[in-house]
């Protein structure tokens, strides 16, 4: 029978999914489990969405190096497959059903004999972690005494697996942390590649090679945010790049790319947007003409048109509006001029120098 203490611990673990500091929340979740179940060691691992490797995000009695090395071996065994396919976490004590298909019981296998028992553990309980239907991690509890994890312990751990899956998923709360619009598609981008976020579509702008160069320039800047407009085919998107500074250790080295379909504001043409962007950089009409292979007279006409469309009385007013609202179509060379060093006040990195 579940005790009041165990029920309270399960409730507190569920509440930890609201915490912004994921690393601390994961560590606290293991401490709560230690209050509810017998354990001498525990490890909570996430699956790196880019490499597929298991990475420890919290541990009791396990170093990250040891835990990750053990996980790398364990996932190749038949017993890991058993953990993944069962909704009720299997334990060493109650793994008799493993023999139903002719498989070897864990207690009689090489992993127990060569890894678990030499470490001093006689019983262990493992559960697969899922979030939005995706396998995102693994939790293992270990204890020195034999026969400690019975059916009741397995059911208790099963009851908190959804919360632990939310905590272990490095992409779980990224959209919430950065206040993304509900309709925005988004991806996390690192040097290794891009991954999607739960419940959101893949950012289409990532298919553009020039856009990838822009992200690289953003990573090389000292900015926290960059807002602009970007075309993909015949469609335009309002795009925001965020340098991730919160969340799990796996996301803090990433750039969050979000996009929302839009029309060009103020009825601007793509060429007028280019001219406005270069004007916001401080370029003269002559410099803009040379860069865009236009005549100075044509650039002057574009400036007059965009002033009329935006309702601005001067070039300076139009460029201030451009920067304030992210009405930009930057190139990689423009990034340092428009990145925001403070993503909340919108002040640019250059304005703070």
Short mmCIF file of C-alpha atoms in Angstrom, two decimals:
data_model
loop_
_atom_site.label_atom_id
_atom_site.label_comp_id
_atom_site.label_asym_id
_atom_site.label_seq_id
_atom_site.Cartn_x
_atom_site.Cartn_y
_atom_site.Cartn_z
CA UNK A 1 0.00 0.00 0.00
CA UNK A 2 1.31 3.46 -0.93
CA UNK A 3 2.11 5.47 2.19
CA UNK A 4 1.33 9.13 2.76
CA UNK A 5 5.06 9.88 2.53
CA UNK A 6 5.32 8.17 -0.85
CA UNK A 7 2.24 9.95 -2.18
CA UNK A 8 3.63 13.30 -1.05
CA UNK A 9 6.97 12.57 -2.70
CA UNK A 10 5.26 11.68 -5.98
CA UNK A 11 3.26 14.92 -5.82
CA UNK A 12 6.38 16.99 -5.21
CA UNK A 13 8.14 15.34 -8.15
CA UNK A 14 5.20 16.29 -10.36
CA UNK A 15 5.44 19.91 -9.20
CA UNK A 16 9.14 20.03 -10.11
CA UNK A 17 8.20 20.06 -13.80
CA UNK A 18 7.28 23.74 -13.32
CA UNK A 19 10.78 24.71 -12.26
CA UNK A 20 12.88 26.75 -14.70
CA UNK A 21 16.18 25.34 -13.41
CA UNK A 22 15.93 21.85 -14.89
CA UNK A 23 19.26 20.60 -13.51
CA UNK A 24 18.29 21.46 -9.93
CA UNK A 25 14.81 20.00 -10.44
CA UNK A 26 16.28 16.69 -11.64
CA UNK A 27 18.57 16.48 -8.62
CA UNK A 28 15.65 17.26 -6.30
CA UNK A 29 13.53 14.58 -7.99
CA UNK A 30 16.11 11.94 -7.09
CA UNK A 31 16.19 13.19 -3.49
CA UNK A 32 12.41 12.88 -3.34
CA UNK A 33 12.64 9.31 -4.64
CA UNK A 34 15.20 8.56 -1.94
CA UNK A 35 12.57 9.57 0.61
CA UNK A 36 9.93 7.36 -0.94
CA UNK A 37 11.87 4.24 -2.00
CA UNK A 38 14.92 2.37 -0.74
CA UNK A 39 18.00 3.32 -2.73
CA UNK A 40 21.74 3.55 -2.23
CA UNK A 41 22.40 4.94 -5.70
CA UNK A 42 20.35 6.41 -8.52
CA UNK A 43 20.95 7.89 -11.95
CA UNK A 44 18.66 9.97 -14.14
CA UNK A 45 19.78 10.03 -17.76
CA UNK A 46 18.60 11.97 -20.79
CA UNK A 47 19.05 10.85 -24.38
CA UNK A 48 20.97 13.52 -26.26
CA UNK A 49 18.61 14.26 -29.18
CA UNK A 50 21.53 14.87 -31.54
CA UNK A 51 23.90 12.02 -30.68
CA UNK A 52 21.51 9.44 -29.24
CA UNK A 53 23.82 8.85 -26.27
CA UNK A 54 22.66 8.70 -22.65
CA UNK A 55 23.88 11.61 -20.54
CA UNK A 56 23.46 11.81 -16.77
CA UNK A 57 21.53 14.87 -15.63
CA UNK A 58 21.39 13.90 -11.94
CA UNK A 59 22.88 11.15 -9.82
CA UNK A 60 23.17 9.80 -6.29
CA UNK A 61 26.22 7.62 -5.80
CA UNK A 62 26.99 7.58 -9.52
CA UNK A 63 29.51 9.83 -11.22
CA UNK A 64 28.46 11.06 -14.66
CA UNK A 65 31.34 9.20 -16.29
CA UNK A 66 30.50 5.88 -14.63
CA UNK A 67 26.77 6.23 -15.22
CA UNK A 68 27.14 7.10 -18.90
CA UNK A 69 29.60 4.26 -19.48
CA UNK A 70 27.22 1.78 -17.86
CA UNK A 71 24.30 3.13 -19.87
CA UNK A 72 26.23 2.74 -23.12
CA UNK A 73 26.70 -0.96 -22.34
CA UNK A 74 23.22 -1.52 -20.92
CA UNK A 75 21.33 -0.16 -23.94
CA UNK A 76 22.89 -2.87 -26.10
CA UNK A 77 21.49 -5.67 -23.94
CA UNK A 78 18.23 -7.59 -24.13
CA UNK A 79 17.36 -6.28 -20.67
CA UNK A 80 17.27 -2.66 -21.86
CA UNK A 81 14.80 -3.70 -24.54
CA UNK A 82 12.72 -5.22 -21.74
CA UNK A 83 12.79 -1.91 -19.83
CA UNK A 84 11.67 0.04 -22.89
CA UNK A 85 8.76 -2.20 -23.81
CA UNK A 86 7.27 -2.43 -20.31
CA UNK A 87 5.02 0.26 -18.84
CA UNK A 88 5.78 -1.11 -15.37
CA UNK A 89 9.50 -0.70 -14.58
CA UNK A 90 11.14 -4.13 -14.17
CA UNK A 91 13.28 -4.91 -11.14
CA UNK A 92 15.89 -7.56 -10.49
CA UNK A 93 13.59 -8.98 -7.82
CA UNK A 94 10.59 -9.44 -10.10
CA UNK A 95 12.01 -10.23 -13.53
CA UNK A 96 10.75 -13.79 -13.72
CA UNK A 97 8.56 -12.80 -16.67
CA UNK A 98 11.72 -12.20 -18.70
CA UNK A 99 12.01 -15.95 -19.18
CA UNK A 100 8.57 -16.25 -20.78
CA UNK A 101 10.05 -15.88 -24.28
CA UNK A 102 13.10 -17.96 -23.48
CA UNK A 103 15.23 -14.96 -22.50
CA UNK A 104 17.76 -15.03 -19.71
CA UNK A 105 16.84 -13.54 -16.34
CA UNK A 106 18.75 -10.38 -15.54
CA UNK A 107 20.09 -11.82 -12.27
CA UNK A 108 21.66 -14.66 -14.26
CA UNK A 109 23.11 -12.45 -16.98
CA UNK A 110 26.56 -10.99 -17.60
CA UNK A 111 25.58 -7.37 -16.90
CA UNK A 112 24.47 -8.20 -13.38
CA UNK A 113 27.48 -10.47 -12.78
CA UNK A 114 30.09 -8.10 -14.20
CA UNK A 115 28.65 -4.63 -13.52
CA UNK A 116 25.91 -4.58 -10.91
CA UNK A 117 26.99 -7.14 -8.31
CA UNK A 118 30.67 -6.05 -8.18
CA UNK A 119 29.41 -2.52 -7.39
CA UNK A 120 27.71 -3.94 -4.30
CA UNK A 121 24.12 -3.83 -5.51
CA UNK A 122 21.73 -6.76 -5.16
CA UNK A 123 18.56 -5.18 -6.49
CA UNK A 124 17.80 -2.48 -9.05
CA UNK A 125 14.77 -0.89 -10.66
CA UNK A 126 14.83 0.75 -14.11
CA UNK A 127 12.25 2.76 -16.01
CA UNK A 128 12.12 4.20 -19.54
CA UNK A 129 11.28 7.91 -19.69
CA UNK A 130 9.01 9.30 -22.39
CA UNK A 131 7.72 12.74 -23.27
CA UNK A 132 5.15 13.44 -26.00
CA UNK A 133 5.48 9.79 -27.00
CA UNK A 134 9.26 10.01 -27.53
CA UNK A 135 11.79 7.96 -25.59
CA UNK A 136 13.87 10.66 -23.85
CA UNK A 137 15.78 8.96 -21.03
CA UNK A 138 16.25 6.31 -18.39
CA UNK A 139 16.14 6.13 -14.61
CA UNK A 140 17.76 3.42 -12.52
CA UNK A 141 17.57 2.98 -8.74
CA UNK A 142 19.99 0.57 -7.04
CA UNK A 143 20.12 -0.82 -3.52
CA UNK A 144 22.63 -2.99 -1.66
CA UNK A 145 20.06 -5.28 -0.03
CA UNK A 146 18.39 -8.09 -2.01
CA UNK A 147 14.71 -8.25 -2.92
CA UNK A 148 13.90 -4.62 -2.05
CA UNK A 149 11.96 -3.58 -5.15
CA UNK A 150 8.64 -5.39 -5.13
CA UNK A 151 5.47 -4.73 -7.16
CA UNK A 152 4.53 -1.77 -4.98
CA UNK A 153 7.88 -0.08 -5.60
CA UNK A 154 7.53 -0.68 -9.33
CA UNK A 155 4.09 0.91 -9.41
CA UNK A 156 5.28 3.91 -7.42
CA UNK A 157 8.14 4.54 -9.83
CA UNK A 158 5.77 4.06 -12.78
CA UNK A 159 3.52 6.79 -11.37
CA UNK A 160 6.30 9.41 -11.58
CA UNK A 161 7.81 8.35 -14.92
CA UNK A 162 5.80 10.98 -16.89
CA UNK A 163 7.10 13.78 -14.65
CA UNK A 164 10.64 12.42 -14.83
CA UNK A 165 10.31 12.22 -18.62
CA UNK A 166 9.39 15.90 -18.76
CA UNK A 167 12.39 16.77 -16.58
CA UNK A 168 14.78 14.58 -18.58
CA UNK A 169 13.71 15.85 -22.02
CA UNK A 170 16.16 18.65 -22.88
CA UNK A 171 13.65 20.18 -25.31
CA UNK A 172 10.58 19.97 -23.05
CA UNK A 173 10.23 23.56 -21.87
CA UNK A 174 12.34 25.53 -24.29
CA UNK A 175 9.35 27.10 -26.03
CA UNK A 176 7.82 28.13 -22.71
CA UNK A 177 11.11 29.55 -21.40
CA UNK A 178 11.40 31.87 -24.38
CA UNK A 179 7.69 32.75 -24.68
CA UNK A 180 7.27 31.44 -28.20
CA UNK A 181 3.92 32.15 -29.88
CA UNK A 182 1.65 29.12 -29.89
CA UNK A 183 1.64 29.04 -33.70
CA UNK A 184 5.43 29.28 -34.10
CA UNK A 185 7.47 26.40 -35.50
CA UNK A 186 10.85 26.01 -33.82
CA UNK A 187 14.07 24.03 -33.72
CA UNK A 188 17.17 23.90 -31.55
CA UNK A 189 20.39 24.28 -33.49
CA UNK A 190 23.87 23.31 -32.34
CA UNK A 191 27.13 22.59 -34.10
CA UNK A 192 26.00 18.95 -34.44
CA UNK A 193 22.69 19.70 -36.15
CA UNK A 194 19.07 20.65 -35.46
CA UNK A 195 16.29 19.00 -33.47
CA UNK A 196 12.60 19.82 -33.17
CA UNK A 197 10.65 20.79 -30.09
CA UNK A 198 7.69 18.80 -28.73
CA UNK A 199 4.44 19.86 -30.32
CA UNK A 200 6.06 22.22 -32.86
CA UNK A 201 6.91 21.87 -36.52
CA UNK A 202 10.43 22.02 -37.93
CA UNK A 203 11.64 25.54 -38.76
CA UNK A 204 11.58 25.78 -42.57
CA UNK A 205 14.19 28.54 -42.68
CA UNK A 206 16.82 25.99 -41.66
CA UNK A 207 16.65 24.51 -45.16
CA UNK A 208 18.25 27.70 -46.55
CA UNK A 209 22.07 27.57 -46.78
CA UNK A 210 22.35 31.35 -46.43
CA UNK A 211 20.27 31.19 -43.27
CA UNK A 212 22.70 28.65 -41.79
CA UNK A 213 25.49 31.19 -42.32
CA UNK A 214 23.39 33.78 -40.50
CA UNK A 215 23.00 31.44 -37.51
CA UNK A 216 26.77 30.88 -37.51
CA UNK A 217 27.34 34.65 -37.44
CA UNK A 218 24.87 34.95 -34.56
CA UNK A 219 26.77 32.29 -32.61
CA UNK A 220 29.97 34.24 -33.15
CA UNK A 221 28.44 37.46 -31.84
CA UNK A 222 27.87 38.52 -28.25
CA UNK A 223 24.12 38.88 -28.76
CA UNK A 224 21.27 37.10 -27.01
CA UNK A 225 18.52 37.69 -29.58
CA UNK A 226 18.07 38.64 -33.22
CA UNK A 227 14.68 39.42 -34.81
CA UNK A 228 14.17 39.72 -38.55
CA UNK A 229 12.22 38.64 -41.64
CA UNK A 230 13.29 35.80 -43.93
CA UNK A 231 11.91 34.37 -47.20
CA UNK A 232 11.53 30.69 -48.02
CA UNK A 233 10.29 30.31 -51.57
CA UNK A 234 7.33 32.64 -51.94
CA UNK A 235 6.60 32.81 -48.21
CA UNK A 236 7.98 35.16 -45.60
CA UNK A 237 8.58 34.33 -41.96
CA UNK A 238 9.08 36.42 -38.87
CA UNK A 239 12.14 34.78 -37.31
CA UNK A 240 13.72 35.07 -33.87
CA UNK A 241 17.09 33.62 -32.86
CA UNK A 242 17.60 33.13 -29.13
CA UNK A 243 20.90 32.17 -27.57
CA UNK A 244 19.84 29.59 -24.98
CA UNK A 245 20.95 30.64 -21.50
CA UNK A 246 18.53 28.59 -19.39
CA UNK A 247 17.22 25.03 -19.34
CA UNK A 248 19.24 21.84 -19.30
CA UNK A 249 23.01 21.68 -19.92
CA UNK A 250 22.23 20.11 -23.31
CA UNK A 251 20.27 23.16 -24.47
CA UNK A 252 22.50 25.89 -23.07
CA UNK A 253 24.92 25.48 -26.01
CA UNK A 254 22.15 25.81 -28.62
CA UNK A 255 20.39 28.50 -30.61
CA UNK A 256 16.61 28.45 -30.59
CA UNK A 257 15.23 29.27 -34.04
CA UNK A 258 11.53 30.13 -34.17
CA UNK A 259 9.47 31.20 -37.17
CA UNK A 260 5.95 32.44 -37.77
CA UNK A 261 4.45 32.92 -41.27
CA UNK A 262 3.86 36.59 -42.06
CA UNK A 263 3.38 39.14 -44.82
CA UNK A 264 5.93 41.86 -45.40
CA UNK A 265 4.80 44.68 -43.09
CA UNK A 266 3.69 48.11 -44.31
CA UNK A 267 3.30 46.70 -47.82
CA UNK A 268 7.08 46.83 -48.33
CA UNK A 269 8.57 45.07 -51.31
CA UNK A 270 11.52 42.69 -50.81
CA UNK A 271 13.84 45.27 -52.42
CA UNK A 272 12.56 48.05 -50.15
CA UNK A 273 13.19 45.80 -47.17
CA UNK A 274 16.79 45.31 -48.31
CA UNK A 275 17.26 49.06 -48.71
CA UNK A 276 15.71 49.71 -45.29
CA UNK A 277 18.00 47.14 -43.67
CA UNK A 278 21.11 48.72 -45.17
CA UNK A 279 19.92 52.18 -44.22
CA UNK A 280 19.53 50.93 -40.64
CA UNK A 281 23.19 49.93 -40.77
CA UNK A 282 24.02 53.55 -41.49
CA UNK A 283 24.90 53.10 -45.15
CA UNK A 284 24.48 56.03 -47.51
CA UNK A 285 22.39 55.84 -50.65
CA UNK A 286 25.59 55.60 -52.66
CA UNK A 287 26.86 52.65 -50.59
CA UNK A 288 23.47 50.92 -50.81
CA UNK A 289 23.44 51.41 -54.59
CA UNK A 290 26.87 49.83 -54.95
CA UNK A 291 26.01 46.88 -52.70
CA UNK A 292 22.71 46.12 -54.46
CA UNK A 293 23.89 46.99 -58.00
CA UNK A 294 21.37 49.80 -58.32
CA UNK A 295 21.64 53.42 -59.33
CA UNK A 296 21.63 56.04 -56.54
CA UNK A 297 18.46 57.48 -58.09
CA UNK A 298 16.70 54.09 -57.78
CA UNK A 299 17.78 53.79 -54.13
CA UNK A 300 16.48 57.33 -53.50
CA UNK A 301 13.12 56.29 -54.96
CA UNK A 302 13.02 53.17 -52.74
CA UNK A 303 13.72 55.31 -49.67
CA UNK A 304 10.91 57.71 -50.60
CA UNK A 305 8.51 54.80 -51.09
CA UNK A 306 9.35 53.09 -47.80
CA UNK A 307 9.03 56.39 -45.90
CA UNK A 308 5.56 56.85 -47.34
CA UNK A 309 4.55 53.25 -46.61
CA UNK A 310 5.79 53.27 -43.00
CA UNK A 311 4.42 56.73 -42.31
CA UNK A 312 7.82 57.93 -41.14
CA UNK A 313 8.88 61.55 -41.56
CA UNK A 314 12.59 60.83 -41.92
CA UNK A 315 15.12 58.19 -42.77
CA UNK A 316 16.25 58.12 -39.12
CA UNK A 317 12.70 57.49 -37.91
CA UNK A 318 12.24 54.67 -40.42
CA UNK A 319 15.47 52.94 -39.43
CA UNK A 320 14.59 53.27 -35.72
CA UNK A 321 11.25 51.57 -36.44
CA UNK A 322 13.06 48.93 -38.48
CA UNK A 323 15.38 47.99 -35.62
CA UNK A 324 12.70 48.25 -32.91
CA UNK A 325 10.25 45.90 -34.66
CA UNK A 326 12.72 43.55 -36.36
CA UNK A 327 11.75 44.74 -39.86
CA UNK A 328 15.08 43.57 -41.22
CA UNK A 329 16.41 41.19 -43.80
CA UNK A 330 20.04 40.88 -42.57
CA UNK A 331 23.02 39.17 -44.14
CA UNK A 332 25.66 37.43 -41.99
CA UNK A 333 27.73 40.63 -42.22
CA UNK A 334 24.85 42.60 -40.70
CA UNK A 335 24.42 40.48 -37.58
CA UNK A 336 26.76 42.41 -35.29
CA UNK A 337 24.79 45.60 -36.05
CA UNK A 338 21.40 44.20 -35.07
CA UNK A 339 21.86 41.54 -32.37
CA UNK A 340 20.35 42.42 -29.02
CA UNK A 341 22.66 42.06 -26.05
CA UNK A 342 19.66 42.26 -23.71
CA UNK A 343 16.78 40.21 -25.01
CA UNK A 344 14.34 41.87 -22.61
CA UNK A 345 15.09 45.55 -23.19
CA UNK A 346 15.94 45.06 -26.87
CA UNK A 347 19.18 47.07 -26.61
CA UNK A 348 21.62 46.09 -29.30
CA UNK A 349 25.11 44.82 -28.54
CA UNK A 350 26.58 47.76 -30.45
CA UNK A 351 24.58 50.32 -28.44
CA UNK A 352 26.11 49.05 -25.20
CA UNK A 353 29.72 49.36 -26.33
#
